Amino acid sequence: MATTTPVHPVDEVPPVRQLAAFGLQHVLAMYAGAVAVPLIVGGAMKLSPADMAYLITADLLVCGIATLIQCVGFWRFGVRLPIMQGCTFAAVSPMVLIGTTGGGLPAIYGSVIVAGLAIVLLAPVFGRLLRFFPPLVTGTVILIIGVSLLPVAGNWAAGGAGAADFGEPKNLALAGFVLAVVLGVQRFAPAFLSRIAVLIGIAVGLAVAVPFGFTDFGGVGDSDWVGISTPFHFGAPSFHASAIISMLVVALVTMTETTGDLIAVGEMTDRKIEPRSLADGLRADGLSTVLGGLFNTFPYTAYAQNVGLVGMTRVRSRWVVAAAGGILVLLGLLPKLGAVVAAIPAPVLGGAGLVMFGTVAASGLRTLAQVDFKDNHNLTVVAVSVAIGVLPVGVPTVYEKFPDWFQTVMNSGISAGCLTAIVLNLLFNHLPTKGGSAAPEPAGPTDGGSDEAVEKSREEVV
């Protein structure tokens, strides 16, 4: 009898009802971060409310398209894993500088288009560097991603950075209530409901927030029903050398961050990232960034927020995240729907974010459990990398006296920690020792520095 090849969980297509619920959960997890970049850049440039609204709807539209490219994929574009795409925060400072020093939005979009093309061209090069990301490095990077995101959840739980009532006990109480609901659903609800624990927590939290005055739906009535982003709405892009150079630095940072996120999702979904798939994922990042420059928005990258959601819910289907991309496209075309989602209070998102981002850090620890820490320098690699990665998170102004290009790289805890882990792994596990021989490497696939061990481990998994 003929046997059917089993479908990998990443490629499974859940029923429509589950697709919608799981997809909406991903949208709610990343929405606040997605709209933050246009809000920050537009606010710094003192754009009118109408232009700010246009930036947000354009951003949501391209977020959805970028997510579909990454999850569904075509030809050599897209990693075909459950990856959400959104605007990168690494580009905020350079874009504000470009936009406020005479170049304006056209100069921003010109540099974004060039950076996107550069990512497409450099993607195969990064793909060949995958052997420098053994479990020692990937586990450390995943741990740093989770720890770096926890302050974001903390700010949400306290009411949102800059809020007049920031830190009020009522905000933290609401966040704690949402966290308790998420944990309760995960522990006691049936299997299907436990997988949408975050969505249920946000929905219950919103229901509680309305009567207590946490929500403001005033923006819903002022929003249009339909809005379409057209290319070059703010004028034809202009190309300035200084702007392009700064955005190319951002491109390298985002490629490093995306590499860490893709490897993290590959670990969580049991579909290991290979050099070709990594290059395809980075190539999709570049294409999305080019679309961002054309359609009045900004550079795009994989969103670490949703990495935690994949690990927590154990829903590994890429079609779930593709459904989330479709929802984002709708929100970008229907501003009124986007305004409804935007009305969700920050403490509600904070309560859900605490468990999601903590899950990312725990996943990093699970990966590091594969590493041999006996009689080698692997513990030093993890210790120093985490310290460097957490430093700009705990002390945001630590590098403010340094040049802009240095701040662009090191102010991102994810990229700083990732680069440190790669360099230290090379130093301790790849370079020859003083005697001229390679550094001693413990036997077995759990070795954090041996390329052969890593390749052997990957083959065994396959």
Short mmCIF file of C-alpha atoms in Angstrom, two decimals:
data_model
loop_
_atom_site.label_atom_id
_atom_site.label_comp_id
_atom_site.label_asym_id
_atom_site.label_seq_id
_atom_site.Cartn_x
_atom_site.Cartn_y
_atom_site.Cartn_z
CA MET A 1 0.00 0.00 0.00
CA ALA A 2 1.15 3.50 -0.78
CA THR A 3 2.13 5.57 2.23
CA THR A 4 1.65 9.31 2.44
CA THR A 5 4.56 11.46 3.52
CA PRO A 6 3.79 13.06 6.89
CA VAL A 7 3.42 16.84 6.80
CA HIS A 8 5.87 18.81 8.93
CA PRO A 9 4.07 20.88 11.61
CA VAL A 10 5.44 24.04 9.96
CA ASP A 11 3.56 23.22 6.75
CA GLU A 12 0.28 22.09 8.35
CA VAL A 13 -2.79 24.19 7.52
CA PRO A 14 -5.15 24.45 10.54
CA PRO A 15 -8.91 24.91 10.09
CA VAL A 16 -10.03 28.42 9.14
CA ARG A 17 -11.43 29.11 12.62
CA GLN A 18 -8.08 28.34 14.24
CA LEU A 19 -6.16 30.22 11.55
CA ALA A 20 -8.12 33.40 12.33
CA ALA A 21 -7.74 33.09 16.11
CA PHE A 22 -4.05 32.19 16.08
CA GLY A 23 -3.35 34.85 13.45
CA LEU A 24 -5.12 37.59 15.40
CA GLN A 25 -3.08 36.61 18.44
CA HIS A 26 0.13 37.25 16.50
CA VAL A 27 -1.17 40.63 15.27
CA LEU A 28 -2.01 41.77 18.80
CA ALA A 29 1.43 40.69 20.02
CA MET A 30 3.30 42.85 17.51
CA TYR A 31 0.88 45.70 16.80
CA ALA A 32 2.21 48.15 19.40
CA GLY A 33 5.78 47.68 18.20
CA ALA A 34 4.74 47.91 14.55
CA VAL A 35 3.12 51.33 14.89
CA ALA A 36 5.76 52.67 17.29
CA VAL A 37 8.37 53.32 14.60
CA PRO A 38 6.18 55.55 12.38
CA LEU A 39 4.89 57.30 15.52
CA ILE A 40 8.43 58.07 16.74
CA VAL A 41 9.81 59.15 13.35
CA GLY A 42 6.71 61.15 12.41
CA GLY A 43 6.61 62.81 15.83
CA ALA A 44 10.27 63.83 15.62
CA MET A 45 9.62 65.37 12.20
CA LYS A 46 6.49 67.14 13.49
CA LEU A 47 4.24 65.70 10.79
CA SER A 48 0.55 66.58 10.71
CA PRO A 49 -1.99 64.13 12.21
CA ALA A 50 -3.12 63.22 8.68
CA ASP A 51 0.44 62.38 7.62
CA MET A 52 0.99 60.40 10.82
CA ALA A 53 -2.14 58.36 10.14
CA TYR A 54 -0.92 57.75 6.58
CA LEU A 55 2.45 56.51 7.84
CA ILE A 56 0.76 54.05 10.19
CA THR A 57 -1.63 52.59 7.61
CA ALA A 58 1.21 52.30 5.06
CA ASP A 59 3.33 50.56 7.68
CA LEU A 60 0.59 48.02 8.52
CA LEU A 61 0.00 47.29 4.83
CA VAL A 62 3.67 46.59 4.09
CA CYS A 63 4.02 44.67 7.39
CA GLY A 64 1.35 42.30 6.10
CA ILE A 65 2.91 41.98 2.65
CA ALA A 66 6.37 41.42 4.16
CA THR A 67 5.01 38.73 6.49
CA LEU A 68 3.33 36.92 3.57
CA ILE A 69 6.59 37.02 1.58
CA GLN A 70 8.52 35.56 4.53
CA CYS A 71 6.00 32.83 5.47
CA VAL A 72 4.58 31.77 2.10
CA GLY A 73 7.62 32.62 0.00
CA PHE A 74 8.24 32.58 -3.73
CA TRP A 75 11.32 31.46 -5.64
CA ARG A 76 14.33 32.34 -3.41
CA PHE A 77 12.48 34.87 -1.25
CA GLY A 78 11.11 33.83 2.15
CA VAL A 79 12.33 31.42 4.83
CA ARG A 80 8.89 29.69 4.93
CA LEU A 81 8.73 29.61 8.73
CA PRO A 82 6.26 31.28 11.14
CA ILE A 83 8.00 34.68 11.13
CA MET A 84 6.24 38.03 11.59
CA GLN A 85 7.81 41.06 9.93
CA GLY A 86 7.77 44.61 11.24
CA CYS A 87 9.69 47.89 11.22
CA THR A 88 13.09 47.61 12.89
CA PHE A 89 13.85 49.87 15.85
CA ALA A 90 17.55 49.85 14.89
CA ALA A 91 16.73 52.35 12.12
CA VAL A 92 14.84 54.85 14.30
CA SER A 93 17.77 57.05 15.37
CA PRO A 94 19.38 57.30 11.90
CA MET A 95 16.00 58.00 10.27
CA VAL A 96 15.17 60.74 12.77
CA LEU A 97 18.60 62.28 12.12
CA ILE A 98 18.14 62.09 8.34
CA GLY A 99 14.60 63.43 8.45
CA THR A 100 15.31 66.37 10.75
CA THR A 101 18.57 67.65 9.20
CA GLY A 102 17.21 68.80 5.85
CA GLY A 103 16.71 65.57 3.95
CA GLY A 104 13.13 64.94 5.05
CA LEU A 105 11.13 61.83 4.22
CA PRO A 106 12.41 61.61 0.59
CA ALA A 107 15.99 61.22 1.86
CA ILE A 108 14.86 58.57 4.34
CA TYR A 109 13.12 56.58 1.63
CA GLY A 110 16.07 56.86 -0.76
CA SER A 111 18.43 55.40 1.85
CA VAL A 112 15.91 52.70 2.78
CA ILE A 113 15.62 51.55 -0.86
CA VAL A 114 19.42 51.32 -1.22
CA ALA A 115 19.70 49.43 2.10
CA GLY A 116 17.05 46.95 0.96
CA LEU A 117 18.89 46.26 -2.29
CA ALA A 118 22.13 45.79 -0.33
CA ILE A 119 20.45 43.20 1.94
CA VAL A 120 19.23 41.25 -1.11
CA LEU A 121 22.78 41.20 -2.53
CA LEU A 122 24.47 40.32 0.79
CA ALA A 123 21.99 37.57 1.77
CA PRO A 124 23.99 34.68 0.22
CA VAL A 125 27.13 35.87 2.04
CA PHE A 126 25.35 35.79 5.41
CA GLY A 127 23.96 32.37 4.49
CA ARG A 128 27.48 30.98 4.30
CA LEU A 129 28.24 32.22 7.82
CA LEU A 130 25.75 29.83 9.42
CA ARG A 131 28.52 27.51 10.61
CA PHE A 132 29.55 30.24 13.04
CA PHE A 133 26.16 29.90 14.80
CA PRO A 134 26.48 26.62 16.78
CA PRO A 135 24.15 25.98 19.78
CA LEU A 136 26.54 27.96 21.99
CA VAL A 137 25.95 31.10 19.92
CA THR A 138 22.30 30.54 19.02
CA GLY A 139 21.28 29.74 22.59
CA THR A 140 23.04 32.85 23.84
CA VAL A 141 21.42 35.03 21.18
CA ILE A 142 17.93 33.64 21.91
CA LEU A 143 18.47 34.27 25.62
CA ILE A 144 19.55 37.86 24.91
CA ILE A 145 16.53 38.42 22.64
CA GLY A 146 14.17 37.41 25.45
CA VAL A 147 15.94 39.45 28.14
CA SER A 148 16.15 42.49 25.83
CA LEU A 149 12.39 42.38 25.21
CA LEU A 150 11.37 42.17 28.87
CA PRO A 151 11.75 45.95 29.44
CA VAL A 152 9.32 46.48 26.55
CA ALA A 153 6.74 44.37 28.37
CA GLY A 154 7.56 46.22 31.59
CA ASN A 155 6.92 49.61 29.98
CA TRP A 156 3.62 48.35 28.59
CA ALA A 157 2.59 46.95 31.98
CA ALA A 158 3.29 50.29 33.66
CA GLY A 159 1.09 52.15 31.18
CA GLY A 160 3.36 52.74 28.20
CA ALA A 161 6.55 54.80 28.03
CA GLY A 162 5.73 58.50 28.38
CA ALA A 163 2.21 57.96 29.71
CA ALA A 164 0.98 60.47 32.29
CA ASP A 165 -0.05 57.66 34.65
CA PHE A 166 3.08 55.58 34.09
CA GLY A 167 3.66 53.21 36.99
CA GLU A 168 0.26 53.69 38.61
CA PRO A 169 -0.78 50.63 40.65
CA LYS A 170 -3.96 50.28 38.57
CA ASN A 171 -1.88 49.76 35.42
CA LEU A 172 0.26 47.07 37.01
CA ALA A 173 -2.85 45.47 38.52
CA LEU A 174 -4.45 45.22 35.07
CA ALA A 175 -1.25 43.76 33.62
CA GLY A 176 -1.06 41.26 36.49
CA PHE A 177 -4.68 40.29 35.92
CA VAL A 178 -4.02 39.62 32.21
CA LEU A 179 -0.93 37.58 33.12
CA ALA A 180 -3.01 35.52 35.58
CA VAL A 181 -5.67 34.90 32.92
CA VAL A 182 -3.04 33.75 30.40
CA LEU A 183 -1.47 31.37 32.93
CA GLY A 184 -4.86 30.08 34.07
CA VAL A 185 -5.98 29.34 30.52
CA GLN A 186 -2.70 27.60 29.76
CA ARG A 187 -2.96 25.44 32.87
CA PHE A 188 -6.64 24.55 33.07
CA ALA A 189 -8.27 25.14 29.65
CA PRO A 190 -8.61 22.51 26.89
CA ALA A 191 -5.72 22.13 24.44
CA PHE A 192 -7.15 24.41 21.73
CA LEU A 193 -7.95 27.23 24.15
CA SER A 194 -4.54 26.94 25.83
CA ARG A 195 -2.94 27.66 22.47
CA ILE A 196 -4.74 30.99 22.22
CA ALA A 197 -4.13 31.86 25.86
CA VAL A 198 -2.58 35.20 24.91
CA LEU A 199 -5.56 36.17 22.74
CA ILE A 200 -7.99 35.19 25.52
CA GLY A 201 -5.94 37.13 28.07
CA ILE A 202 -5.96 40.25 25.89
CA ALA A 203 -9.71 39.93 25.19
CA VAL A 204 -10.58 39.48 28.88
CA GLY A 205 -8.21 42.27 29.84
CA LEU A 206 -9.82 44.59 27.30
CA ALA A 207 -13.29 43.71 28.61
CA VAL A 208 -12.17 44.63 32.13
CA ALA A 209 -10.32 47.77 30.96
CA VAL A 210 -13.35 49.38 29.26
CA PRO A 211 -15.52 49.97 32.37
CA PHE A 212 -12.51 51.18 34.36
CA GLY A 213 -11.67 53.91 31.82
CA PHE A 214 -8.43 52.48 30.43
CA THR A 215 -9.55 52.67 26.81
CA ASP A 216 -10.04 55.60 24.45
CA PHE A 217 -11.96 54.80 21.26
CA GLY A 218 -12.04 58.43 20.14
CA GLY A 219 -9.67 57.74 17.27
CA VAL A 220 -12.00 55.12 15.81
CA GLY A 221 -14.66 57.64 14.82
CA ASP A 222 -12.09 59.95 13.22
CA SER A 223 -10.58 57.21 11.04
CA ASP A 224 -11.54 56.56 7.42
CA TRP A 225 -13.13 53.29 6.41
CA VAL A 226 -10.83 52.75 3.44
CA GLY A 227 -7.31 54.02 2.78
CA ILE A 228 -4.80 52.93 0.15
CA SER A 229 -1.09 53.71 0.32
CA THR A 230 0.31 54.86 -3.03
CA PRO A 231 4.02 54.86 -3.97
CA PHE A 232 6.01 58.07 -3.36
CA HIS A 233 3.16 59.78 -1.51
CA PHE A 234 5.65 62.18 0.10
CA GLY A 235 7.62 62.80 -3.09
CA ALA A 236 10.25 60.99 -5.15
CA PRO A 237 13.09 59.54 -3.06
CA SER A 238 16.35 61.45 -2.90
CA PHE A 239 19.75 59.84 -2.42
CA HIS A 240 22.32 61.39 -0.05
CA ALA A 241 25.64 59.66 0.62
CA SER A 242 25.63 60.23 4.40
CA ALA A 243 22.06 58.95 4.74
CA ILE A 244 22.83 55.87 2.65
CA ILE A 245 25.96 55.02 4.65
CA SER A 246 24.11 55.21 7.98
CA MET A 247 21.27 53.06 6.64
CA LEU A 248 23.75 50.47 5.32
CA VAL A 249 25.09 50.13 8.88
CA VAL A 250 21.48 49.58 10.01
CA ALA A 251 21.12 46.92 7.29
CA LEU A 252 24.05 44.93 8.73
CA VAL A 253 22.55 45.21 12.22
CA THR A 254 19.12 44.04 11.10
CA MET A 255 20.64 41.13 9.16
CA THR A 256 22.39 40.02 12.34
CA GLU A 257 19.17 40.36 14.37
CA THR A 258 17.13 38.53 11.74
CA THR A 259 19.67 35.71 11.65
CA GLY A 260 19.23 35.25 15.40
CA ASP A 261 15.42 35.32 15.12
CA LEU A 262 15.34 32.85 12.22
CA ILE A 263 17.61 30.43 14.05
CA ALA A 264 15.46 30.79 17.19
CA VAL A 265 12.27 29.92 15.30
CA GLY A 266 14.06 27.08 13.53
CA GLU A 267 14.96 25.64 16.94
CA MET A 268 11.40 26.02 18.24
CA THR A 269 9.77 24.45 15.19
CA ASP A 270 12.30 21.60 14.74
CA ARG A 271 13.15 22.81 11.26
CA LYS A 272 16.79 23.76 11.45
CA ILE A 273 17.95 26.78 9.49
CA GLU A 274 20.37 25.89 6.70
CA PRO A 275 22.56 28.34 4.73
CA ARG A 276 20.14 28.40 1.79
CA SER A 277 17.04 29.00 3.92
CA LEU A 278 18.83 31.71 5.90
CA ALA A 279 19.77 33.47 2.67
CA ASP A 280 16.15 33.18 1.47
CA GLY A 281 14.89 34.74 4.71
CA LEU A 282 17.36 37.62 4.55
CA ARG A 283 16.54 38.13 0.87
CA ALA A 284 12.86 38.52 1.84
CA ASP A 285 13.92 41.11 4.43
CA GLY A 286 15.70 43.06 1.70
CA LEU A 287 12.74 42.92 -0.68
CA SER A 288 10.38 44.06 2.09
CA THR A 289 12.69 46.95 2.91
CA VAL A 290 12.70 48.04 -0.74
CA LEU A 291 8.88 47.92 -0.71
CA GLY A 292 8.99 49.99 2.46
CA GLY A 293 10.95 52.71 0.70
CA LEU A 294 8.56 52.66 -2.24
CA PHE A 295 5.34 52.70 -0.19
CA ASN A 296 6.21 55.41 2.34
CA THR A 297 7.39 53.31 5.26
CA PHE A 298 10.61 51.96 6.74
CA PRO A 299 13.09 48.99 6.90
CA TYR A 300 11.64 45.60 7.87
CA THR A 301 12.97 42.71 9.90
CA ALA A 302 11.77 39.61 11.74
CA TYR A 303 9.90 40.50 14.94
CA ALA A 304 11.30 38.89 18.07
CA GLN A 305 8.02 39.50 19.95
CA ASN A 306 6.34 36.81 17.91
CA VAL A 307 9.20 34.36 18.36
CA GLY A 308 8.08 34.09 21.99
CA LEU A 309 4.48 33.49 20.94
CA VAL A 310 5.53 30.56 18.73
CA GLY A 311 7.44 29.01 21.61
CA MET A 312 4.68 29.58 24.16
CA THR A 313 1.72 28.34 22.13
CA ARG A 314 3.65 25.55 20.36
CA VAL A 315 1.66 26.38 17.20
CA ARG A 316 4.33 25.96 14.53
CA SER A 317 2.33 26.39 11.32
CA ARG A 318 3.64 29.12 9.03
CA TRP A 319 0.13 29.48 7.62
CA VAL A 320 -1.02 30.84 10.98
CA VAL A 321 1.45 33.71 10.66
CA ALA A 322 0.50 34.09 6.99
CA ALA A 323 -3.08 34.60 8.22
CA ALA A 324 -1.73 37.28 10.56
CA GLY A 325 -0.10 38.91 7.54
CA GLY A 326 -3.47 38.92 5.79
CA ILE A 327 -5.05 40.59 8.83
CA LEU A 328 -2.33 43.28 8.75
CA VAL A 329 -3.05 43.94 5.08
CA LEU A 330 -6.73 44.45 5.98
CA LEU A 331 -5.78 46.80 8.81
CA GLY A 332 -3.62 48.75 6.37
CA LEU A 333 -6.50 49.07 3.90
CA LEU A 334 -9.18 49.71 6.57
CA PRO A 335 -7.85 52.40 8.94
CA LYS A 336 -10.92 52.18 11.17
CA LEU A 337 -10.11 48.56 12.05
CA GLY A 338 -6.55 49.57 12.78
CA ALA A 339 -7.81 52.27 15.15
CA VAL A 340 -9.81 49.67 17.09
CA VAL A 341 -6.74 47.49 17.61
CA ALA A 342 -4.70 50.57 18.54
CA ALA A 343 -7.17 51.33 21.36
CA ILE A 344 -6.06 48.25 23.35
CA PRO A 345 -4.46 49.65 26.55
CA ALA A 346 -0.72 49.17 27.03
CA PRO A 347 -1.09 47.33 30.40
CA VAL A 348 -3.16 44.64 28.69
CA LEU A 349 -0.35 44.07 26.18
CA GLY A 350 2.19 44.20 29.01
CA GLY A 351 0.61 41.34 30.93
CA ALA A 352 0.71 39.14 27.83
CA GLY A 353 4.19 40.34 26.88
CA LEU A 354 5.75 39.26 30.17
CA VAL A 355 4.99 35.59 29.58
CA MET A 356 5.77 35.73 25.83
CA PHE A 357 9.16 37.41 26.15
CA GLY A 358 10.07 35.29 29.16
CA THR A 359 9.37 32.25 26.99
CA VAL A 360 11.96 33.47 24.47
CA ALA A 361 14.62 33.69 27.20
CA ALA A 362 13.67 30.23 28.49
CA SER A 363 14.00 28.84 24.96
CA GLY A 364 17.55 30.17 24.87
CA LEU A 365 18.33 28.33 28.09
CA ARG A 366 16.88 25.16 26.59
CA THR A 367 19.22 25.48 23.60
CA LEU A 368 22.21 26.14 25.88
CA ALA A 369 21.38 22.91 27.71
CA GLN A 370 22.80 21.12 24.64
CA VAL A 371 26.19 22.78 25.14
CA ASP A 372 29.08 21.19 27.04
CA PHE A 373 30.33 23.64 29.71
CA LYS A 374 32.90 21.31 31.27
CA ASP A 375 36.63 22.06 30.99
CA ASN A 376 36.27 24.70 28.27
CA HIS A 377 35.61 28.42 27.80
CA ASN A 378 31.95 28.16 26.76
CA LEU A 379 30.72 29.58 30.07
CA THR A 380 32.87 32.68 29.49
CA VAL A 381 31.41 33.10 25.99
CA VAL A 382 27.84 33.06 27.36
CA ALA A 383 28.63 35.25 30.37
CA VAL A 384 30.34 38.06 28.46
CA SER A 385 27.89 37.97 25.54
CA VAL A 386 24.85 38.26 27.83
CA ALA A 387 26.55 41.07 29.77
CA ILE A 388 27.30 43.06 26.59
CA GLY A 389 23.80 42.37 25.23
CA VAL A 390 21.99 43.46 28.39
CA LEU A 391 24.19 46.53 28.99
CA PRO A 392 22.34 48.94 26.62
CA VAL A 393 19.02 47.55 27.87
CA GLY A 394 19.82 48.32 31.50
CA VAL A 395 21.73 51.56 30.79
CA PRO A 396 20.24 53.04 27.58
CA THR A 397 22.59 56.07 27.62
CA VAL A 398 25.80 54.08 28.05
CA TYR A 399 26.99 54.75 24.48
CA GLU A 400 25.60 58.25 23.94
CA LYS A 401 29.11 59.80 23.79
CA PHE A 402 30.13 57.48 20.93
CA PRO A 403 29.77 58.13 17.16
CA ASP A 404 26.36 57.55 15.58
CA TRP A 405 27.50 54.45 13.65
CA PHE A 406 28.75 52.85 16.86
CA GLN A 407 25.49 53.62 18.65
CA THR A 408 23.51 52.13 15.78
CA VAL A 409 25.28 48.80 16.25
CA MET A 410 25.72 48.65 20.02
CA ASN A 411 22.48 50.27 21.24
CA SER A 412 20.65 47.18 20.02
CA GLY A 413 21.25 44.62 22.74
CA ILE A 414 20.41 41.84 20.30
CA SER A 415 23.00 42.82 17.70
CA ALA A 416 25.63 43.70 20.34
CA GLY A 417 25.21 40.37 22.12
CA CYS A 418 25.09 38.42 18.87
CA LEU A 419 28.31 39.95 17.54
CA THR A 420 30.02 39.37 20.88
CA ALA A 421 28.97 35.71 20.97
CA ILE A 422 30.22 35.14 17.41
CA VAL A 423 33.60 36.80 18.07
CA LEU A 424 34.18 35.02 21.40
CA ASN A 425 33.20 31.65 19.95
CA LEU A 426 35.76 32.19 17.18
CA LEU A 427 38.38 33.30 19.69
CA PHE A 428 38.00 30.41 22.13
CA ASN A 429 36.78 27.53 19.96
CA HIS A 430 38.11 28.08 16.44
CA LEU A 431 41.48 29.88 16.57
CA PRO A 432 44.64 27.86 17.27
CA THR A 433 45.96 27.83 20.81
CA LYS A 434 49.40 29.06 21.82
CA GLY A 435 50.83 25.65 21.00
CA GLY A 436 49.67 26.01 17.41
CA SER A 437 46.87 23.46 17.57
CA ALA A 438 43.18 24.22 17.55
CA ALA A 439 41.46 24.90 20.85
CA PRO A 440 40.44 21.66 22.63
CA GLU A 441 36.91 20.67 21.72
CA PRO A 442 34.88 18.19 23.78
CA ALA A 443 33.54 15.31 21.76
CA GLY A 444 29.90 14.98 20.83
CA PRO A 445 27.27 17.11 19.14
CA THR A 446 26.80 19.30 22.20
CA ASP A 447 30.11 21.09 21.69
CA GLY A 448 29.52 24.81 21.24
CA GLY A 449 32.61 25.40 19.10
CA SER A 450 33.02 22.46 16.75
CA ASP A 451 31.73 22.93 13.22
CA GLU A 452 31.82 19.18 12.61
CA ALA A 453 29.83 18.49 15.75
CA VAL A 454 27.22 21.06 14.74
CA GLU A 455 26.89 19.58 11.25
CA LYS A 456 26.65 16.08 12.73
CA SER A 457 23.92 17.25 15.10
CA ARG A 458 21.97 18.80 12.24
CA GLU A 459 22.23 15.61 10.19
CA GLU A 460 20.98 13.54 13.14
CA VAL A 461 17.99 15.84 13.59
CA VAL A 462 17.13 15.57 9.89
#
